[in-house]
Coordinates of C-alpha atoms and ligand atoms in Angstrom, one line a residue:
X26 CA -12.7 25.2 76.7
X27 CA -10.8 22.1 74.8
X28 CA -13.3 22.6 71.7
X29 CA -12.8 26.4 71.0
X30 CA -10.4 27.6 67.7
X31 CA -6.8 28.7 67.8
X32 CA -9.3 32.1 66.8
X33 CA -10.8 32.5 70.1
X34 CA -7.9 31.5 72.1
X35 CA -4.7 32.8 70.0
X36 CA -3.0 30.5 68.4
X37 CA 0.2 29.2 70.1
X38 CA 2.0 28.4 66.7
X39 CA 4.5 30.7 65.4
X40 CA 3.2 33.2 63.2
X41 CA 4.2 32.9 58.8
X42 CA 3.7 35.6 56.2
X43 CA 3.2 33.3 52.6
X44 CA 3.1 36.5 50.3
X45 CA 2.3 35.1 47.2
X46 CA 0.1 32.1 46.6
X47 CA 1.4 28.8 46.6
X48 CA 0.8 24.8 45.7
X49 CA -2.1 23.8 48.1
X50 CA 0.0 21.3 49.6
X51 CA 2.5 23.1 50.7
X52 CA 0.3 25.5 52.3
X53 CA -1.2 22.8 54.1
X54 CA 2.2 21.6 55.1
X55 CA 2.9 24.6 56.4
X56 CA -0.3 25.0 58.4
X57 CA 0.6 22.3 60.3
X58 CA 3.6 24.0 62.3
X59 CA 2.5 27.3 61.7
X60 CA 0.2 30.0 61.8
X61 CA 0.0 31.2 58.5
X62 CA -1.4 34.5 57.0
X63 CA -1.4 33.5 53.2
X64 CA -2.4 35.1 50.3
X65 CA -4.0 32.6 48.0
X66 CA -5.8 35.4 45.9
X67 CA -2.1 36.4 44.9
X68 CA -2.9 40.4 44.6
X69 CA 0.5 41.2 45.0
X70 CA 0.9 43.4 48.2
X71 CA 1.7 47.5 47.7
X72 CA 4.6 48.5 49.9
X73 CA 2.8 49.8 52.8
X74 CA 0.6 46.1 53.1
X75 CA 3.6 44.4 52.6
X76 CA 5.0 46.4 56.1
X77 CA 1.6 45.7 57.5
X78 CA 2.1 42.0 56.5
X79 CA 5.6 41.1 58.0
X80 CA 5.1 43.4 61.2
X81 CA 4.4 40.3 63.9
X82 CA 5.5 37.0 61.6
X83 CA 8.6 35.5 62.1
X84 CA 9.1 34.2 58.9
X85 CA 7.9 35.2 55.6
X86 CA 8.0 33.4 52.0
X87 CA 8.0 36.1 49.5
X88 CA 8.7 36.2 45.3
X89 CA 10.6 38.5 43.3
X90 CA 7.4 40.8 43.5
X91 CA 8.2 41.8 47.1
X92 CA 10.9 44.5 48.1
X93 CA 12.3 43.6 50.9
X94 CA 14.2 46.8 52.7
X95 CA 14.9 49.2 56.1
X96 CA 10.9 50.4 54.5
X97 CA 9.3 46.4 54.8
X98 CA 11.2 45.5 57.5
X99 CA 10.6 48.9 60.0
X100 CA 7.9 47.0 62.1
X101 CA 9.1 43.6 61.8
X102 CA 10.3 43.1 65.4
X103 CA 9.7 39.7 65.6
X104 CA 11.0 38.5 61.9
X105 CA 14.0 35.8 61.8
X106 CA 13.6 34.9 58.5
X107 CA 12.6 36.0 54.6
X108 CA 12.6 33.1 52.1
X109 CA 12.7 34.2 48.4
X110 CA 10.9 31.6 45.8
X111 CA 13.7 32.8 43.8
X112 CA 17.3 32.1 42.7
X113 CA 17.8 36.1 41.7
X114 CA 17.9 38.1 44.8
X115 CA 18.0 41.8 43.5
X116 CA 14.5 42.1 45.6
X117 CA 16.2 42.3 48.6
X118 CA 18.2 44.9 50.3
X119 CA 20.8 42.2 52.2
X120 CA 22.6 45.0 53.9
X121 CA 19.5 45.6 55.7
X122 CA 18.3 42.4 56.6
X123 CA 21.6 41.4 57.9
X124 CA 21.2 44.7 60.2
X125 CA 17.9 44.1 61.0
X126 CA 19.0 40.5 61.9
X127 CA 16.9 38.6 59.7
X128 CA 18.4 36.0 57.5
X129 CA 17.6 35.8 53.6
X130 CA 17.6 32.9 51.5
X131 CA 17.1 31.9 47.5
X132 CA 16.6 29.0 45.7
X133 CA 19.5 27.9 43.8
X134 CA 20.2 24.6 42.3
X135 CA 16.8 23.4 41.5
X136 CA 15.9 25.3 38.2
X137 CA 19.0 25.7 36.6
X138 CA 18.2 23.0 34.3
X139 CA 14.6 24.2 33.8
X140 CA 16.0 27.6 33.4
X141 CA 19.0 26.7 30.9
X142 CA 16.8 24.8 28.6
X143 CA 13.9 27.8 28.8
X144 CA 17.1 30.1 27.7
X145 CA 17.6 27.6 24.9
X146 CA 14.3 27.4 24.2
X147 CA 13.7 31.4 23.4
X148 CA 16.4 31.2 21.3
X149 CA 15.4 28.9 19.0
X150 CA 12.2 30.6 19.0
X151 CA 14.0 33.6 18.1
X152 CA 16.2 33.2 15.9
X153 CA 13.5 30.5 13.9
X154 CA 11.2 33.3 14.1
X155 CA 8.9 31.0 15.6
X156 CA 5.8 33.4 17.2
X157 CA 6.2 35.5 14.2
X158 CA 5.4 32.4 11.8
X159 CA 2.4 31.2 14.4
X160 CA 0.9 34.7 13.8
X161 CA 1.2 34.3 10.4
X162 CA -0.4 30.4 10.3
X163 CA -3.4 32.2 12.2
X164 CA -3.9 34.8 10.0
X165 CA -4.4 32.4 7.2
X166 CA -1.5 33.7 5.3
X167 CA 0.1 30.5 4.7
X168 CA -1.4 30.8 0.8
X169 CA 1.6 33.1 0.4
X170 CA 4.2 30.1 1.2
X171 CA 7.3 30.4 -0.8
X172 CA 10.4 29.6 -1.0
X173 CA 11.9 33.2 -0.3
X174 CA 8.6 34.6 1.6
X175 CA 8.2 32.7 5.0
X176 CA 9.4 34.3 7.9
X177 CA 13.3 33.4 6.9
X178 CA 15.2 32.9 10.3
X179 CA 19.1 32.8 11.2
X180 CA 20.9 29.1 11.9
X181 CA 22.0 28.0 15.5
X182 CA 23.8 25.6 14.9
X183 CA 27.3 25.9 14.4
X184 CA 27.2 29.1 15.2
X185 CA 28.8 31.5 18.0
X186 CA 26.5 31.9 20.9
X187 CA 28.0 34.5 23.3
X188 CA 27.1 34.0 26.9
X189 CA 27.2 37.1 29.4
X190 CA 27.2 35.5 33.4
X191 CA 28.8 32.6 33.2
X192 CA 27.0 30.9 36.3
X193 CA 25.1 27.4 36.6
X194 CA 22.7 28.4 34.3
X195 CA 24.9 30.1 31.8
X196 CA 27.0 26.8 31.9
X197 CA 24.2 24.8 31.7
X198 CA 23.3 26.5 28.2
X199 CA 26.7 26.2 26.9
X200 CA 26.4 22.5 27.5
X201 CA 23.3 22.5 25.8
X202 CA 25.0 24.5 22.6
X203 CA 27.4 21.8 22.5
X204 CA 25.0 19.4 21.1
X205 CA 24.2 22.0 18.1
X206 CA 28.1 21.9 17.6
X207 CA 27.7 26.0 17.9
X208 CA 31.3 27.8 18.8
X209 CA 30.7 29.1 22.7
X210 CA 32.4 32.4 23.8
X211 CA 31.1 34.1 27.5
X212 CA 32.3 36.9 29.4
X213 CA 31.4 37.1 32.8
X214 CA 33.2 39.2 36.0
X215 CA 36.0 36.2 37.0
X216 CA 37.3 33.5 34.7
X217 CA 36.0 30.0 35.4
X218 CA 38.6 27.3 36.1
X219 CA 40.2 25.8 33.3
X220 CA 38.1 22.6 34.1
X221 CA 35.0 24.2 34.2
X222 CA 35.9 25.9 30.7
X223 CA 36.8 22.8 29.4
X224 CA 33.1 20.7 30.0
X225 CA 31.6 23.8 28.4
X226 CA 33.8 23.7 25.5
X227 CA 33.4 28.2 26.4
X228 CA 36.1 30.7 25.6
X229 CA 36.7 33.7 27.8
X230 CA 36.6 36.9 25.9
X231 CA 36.0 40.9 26.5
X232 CA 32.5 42.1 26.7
X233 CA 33.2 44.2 23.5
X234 CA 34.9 40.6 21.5
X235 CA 31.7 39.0 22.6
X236 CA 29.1 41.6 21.3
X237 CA 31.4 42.0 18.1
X238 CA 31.3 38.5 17.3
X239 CA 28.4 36.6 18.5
X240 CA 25.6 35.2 16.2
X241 CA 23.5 34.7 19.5
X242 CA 24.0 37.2 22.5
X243 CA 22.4 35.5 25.5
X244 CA 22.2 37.4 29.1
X245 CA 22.4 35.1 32.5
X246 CA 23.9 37.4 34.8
X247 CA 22.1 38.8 38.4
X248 CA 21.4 42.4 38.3
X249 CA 23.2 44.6 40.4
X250 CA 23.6 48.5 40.7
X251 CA 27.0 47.5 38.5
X252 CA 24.8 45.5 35.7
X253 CA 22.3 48.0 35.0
X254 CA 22.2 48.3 31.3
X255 CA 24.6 46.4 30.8
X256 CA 23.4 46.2 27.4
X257 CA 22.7 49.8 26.1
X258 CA 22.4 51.2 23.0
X259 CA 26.3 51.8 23.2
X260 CA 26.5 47.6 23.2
X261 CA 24.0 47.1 20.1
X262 CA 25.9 49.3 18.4
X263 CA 28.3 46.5 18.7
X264 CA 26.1 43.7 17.3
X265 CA 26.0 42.3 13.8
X266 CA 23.2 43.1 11.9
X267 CA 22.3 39.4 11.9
X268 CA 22.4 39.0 15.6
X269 CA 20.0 38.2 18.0
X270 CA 19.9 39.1 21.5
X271 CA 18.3 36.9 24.7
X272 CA 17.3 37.9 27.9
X273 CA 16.3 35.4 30.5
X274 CA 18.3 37.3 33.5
X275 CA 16.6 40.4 34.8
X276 CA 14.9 44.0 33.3
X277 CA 17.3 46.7 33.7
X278 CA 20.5 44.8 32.6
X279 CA 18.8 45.8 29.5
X280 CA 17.9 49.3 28.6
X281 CA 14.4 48.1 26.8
X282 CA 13.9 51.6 25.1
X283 CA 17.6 51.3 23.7
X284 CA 16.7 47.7 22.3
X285 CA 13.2 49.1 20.9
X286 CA 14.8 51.7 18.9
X287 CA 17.4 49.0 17.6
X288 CA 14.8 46.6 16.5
X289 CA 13.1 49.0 14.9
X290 CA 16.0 50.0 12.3
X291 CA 17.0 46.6 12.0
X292 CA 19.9 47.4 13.5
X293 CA 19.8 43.8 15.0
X294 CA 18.3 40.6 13.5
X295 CA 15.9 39.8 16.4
X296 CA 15.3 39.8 20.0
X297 CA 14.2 37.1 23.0
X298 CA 12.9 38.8 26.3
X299 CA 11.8 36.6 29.2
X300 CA 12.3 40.0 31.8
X301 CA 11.5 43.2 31.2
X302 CA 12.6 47.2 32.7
X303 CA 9.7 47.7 34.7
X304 CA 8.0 44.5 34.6
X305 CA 5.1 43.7 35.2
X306 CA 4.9 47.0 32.2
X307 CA 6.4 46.3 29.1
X308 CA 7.8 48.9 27.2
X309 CA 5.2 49.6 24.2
X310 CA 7.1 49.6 21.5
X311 CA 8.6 46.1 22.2
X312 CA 4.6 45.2 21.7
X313 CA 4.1 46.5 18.3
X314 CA 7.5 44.8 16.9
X315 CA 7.2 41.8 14.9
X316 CA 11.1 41.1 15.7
X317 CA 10.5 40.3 19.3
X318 CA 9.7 37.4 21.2
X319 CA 8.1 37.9 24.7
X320 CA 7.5 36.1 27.7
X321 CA 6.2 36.5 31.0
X322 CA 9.1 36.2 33.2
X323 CA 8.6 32.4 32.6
X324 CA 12.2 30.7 32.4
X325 CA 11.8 28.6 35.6
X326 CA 7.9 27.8 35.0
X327 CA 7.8 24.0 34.6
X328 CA 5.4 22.5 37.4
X329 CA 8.3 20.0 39.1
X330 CA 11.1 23.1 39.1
X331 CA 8.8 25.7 40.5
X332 CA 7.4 23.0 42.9
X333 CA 10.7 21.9 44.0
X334 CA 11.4 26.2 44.3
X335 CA 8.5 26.2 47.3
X336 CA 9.9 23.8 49.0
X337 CA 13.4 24.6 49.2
X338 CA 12.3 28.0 50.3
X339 CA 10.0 26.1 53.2
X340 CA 13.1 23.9 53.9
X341 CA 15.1 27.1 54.5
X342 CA 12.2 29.1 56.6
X343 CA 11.8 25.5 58.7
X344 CA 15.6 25.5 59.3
X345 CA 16.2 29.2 60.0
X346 CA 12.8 28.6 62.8
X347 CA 14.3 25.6 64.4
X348 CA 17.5 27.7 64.5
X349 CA 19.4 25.8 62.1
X350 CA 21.2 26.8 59.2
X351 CA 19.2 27.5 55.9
X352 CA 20.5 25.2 53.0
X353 CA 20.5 28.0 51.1
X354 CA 21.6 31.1 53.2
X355 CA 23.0 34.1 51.4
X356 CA 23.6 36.6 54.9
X357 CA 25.8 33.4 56.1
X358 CA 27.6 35.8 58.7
X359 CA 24.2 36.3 60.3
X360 CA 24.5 32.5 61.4
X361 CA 26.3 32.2 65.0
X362 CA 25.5 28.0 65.0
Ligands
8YV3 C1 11.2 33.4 39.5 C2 13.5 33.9 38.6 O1 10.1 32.8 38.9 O2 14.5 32.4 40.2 C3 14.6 33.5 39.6 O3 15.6 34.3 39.8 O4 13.7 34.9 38.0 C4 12.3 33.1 38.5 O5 12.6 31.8 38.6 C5 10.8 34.8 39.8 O6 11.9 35.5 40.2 C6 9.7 34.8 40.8 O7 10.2 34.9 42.1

């Protein structure tokens, strides 16, 4: 009986959920302490599979593409643990993990960087009208070079970049705006210290200074029920003309038809969307704009970052199963010691 499968017998490992696929190595990493239902094929799971999934595991890694609520969680008996690949956390419903008694972690730390210079990065692109010019290389257009007719695009440096969600990532692209010797303002729900101000050379301002008189509007903060459309057409309304607006922090904190309409008139210079209302949909008339930069939810998508993301979130589910503290707990009053 020593030769037959963990299959035939039942394994005696405890029992993961991996809902979206992962680095090979990890998996395998995991497959040594655990039995692990994975999902290598990545078709992201419909509500009713992801329930199916998580009922029997007692610890699950998961992505922003899984909801996890009172719904996912009703036959979960067993589950101690939910592990986001993730530093946003707006996929989970915390109030009802905590009551379900299951613990929830993110990923902080590890792509701020990544993130910060990705935020940077679409920017530049926008505001150098950068996509717009490729297209126009492609199209073998560049016979109609002049000095006045190429895609003309708005400076960055020494201009104001306005920062809304003044987190680590939000710091870590005023640092970055430093170096372009660009004027830093940011609004964001509490002040930071005057030290932290300080080593990103930001000013605090209102919402409405910020939108009034930024060059570069560039959104960083989590979404909440509270920062839904947080940018509406109320806000571009605000905007300069020349003004471009960023968004590498979530769909919804921008109301995507709102922005459509505004890019349309001109009423702003350009726009930079990593996120989208709706995602994995994007609202159609952001596609047929020339004025708008798109990305695929891609701000922490460097191989090291996201690699480091997979196993932070396998160092908290390993810590939460040998009943220690996650690194990176948000529920923290779900911990007894
Ligand atoms: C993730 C992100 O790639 O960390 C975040 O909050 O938005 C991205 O880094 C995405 O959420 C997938 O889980």
């Amino acid at each position: 009986m020593k030769t037959q499968s963990n299959s035939l017998l039942g394994s005696s490992k405890p029992k993961i959920l991996v809902a979206r696929a992962i680095f090979p190595e990890a998996l395998a990493k995991l497959e040594e302490s655990f039995d692990v239902r994975s999902n290598q094929e990545d078709r992201i799971f419909t509500p009713e599979e992801l329930q199916k999934e998580l009922s029997g595991v007692v610890g699950a890694l998961v992505a922003g593409s899984e909801r996890i609520d009172a719904n996912a969680l009703a036959h979960a008996e067993n589950l101690k643990i939910v592990a986001n690949i993730s530093v946003g956390y707006n996929n989970f419903d915390v109030p009802a993990m905590t009551a379900a008694g299951v613990m929830a972690t993110n990923t902080p730390d590890v792509l701020t960087d990544t993130t910060a210079d990705f935020g940077f990065a679409l920017l530049m692109a926008t505001a150098r009208r950068i996509t717009e010019s490729e297209h126009w290389v492609r199209a073998g257009q560049w016979d109609k070079w002049s000095i006045v007719n190429n895609p003309l695009g708005m400076d960055i440096h020494h201009s104001t970049l306005g920062i809304v969600g003044m987190g680590r990532i939000g710091q870590g692209i005023a640092k970055r705006a430093l170096a372009f010797g660009m004027k830093v303002i940011y609004h964001n729900r509490s002040r930071l210290s005057d030290a932290d101000e300080k080593a990103c050379g930001a000013k605090y301002v209102s919402k409405e200074e910020l939108l009034r008189t930024a060059d570069h509007v560039m959104l960083v903060l989590p979404y909440s029920a509270q920062s839904h459309h947080t940018i509406g057409a109320k806000e571009i309304a605000l905007m300069k003309p020349t003004a471009t607006l960023i968004n590498i922090a979530r769909g919804g904190i921008v109301d995507d038809a709102a922005l459509a309409q505004a890019l349309k008139e001109k009423r702003i210079f350009a726009a930079g969307l990593d996120v989208f209302e709706g995602e994995p949909v994007v609202h159609p008339d952001l596609l047929k704009l020339s004025n708008v930069v798109l990305a695929p939810h891609i701000a922490s998508a460097t191989e090291a970052t996201r690699r480091a993301m997979v196993d932070l979130a396998i160092e908290n589910l390993c810590a939460a199963l040998a009943g220690k503290k996650p690194p990176s707990l948000i529920n923290v009053e779900i911990y007894s010691g």
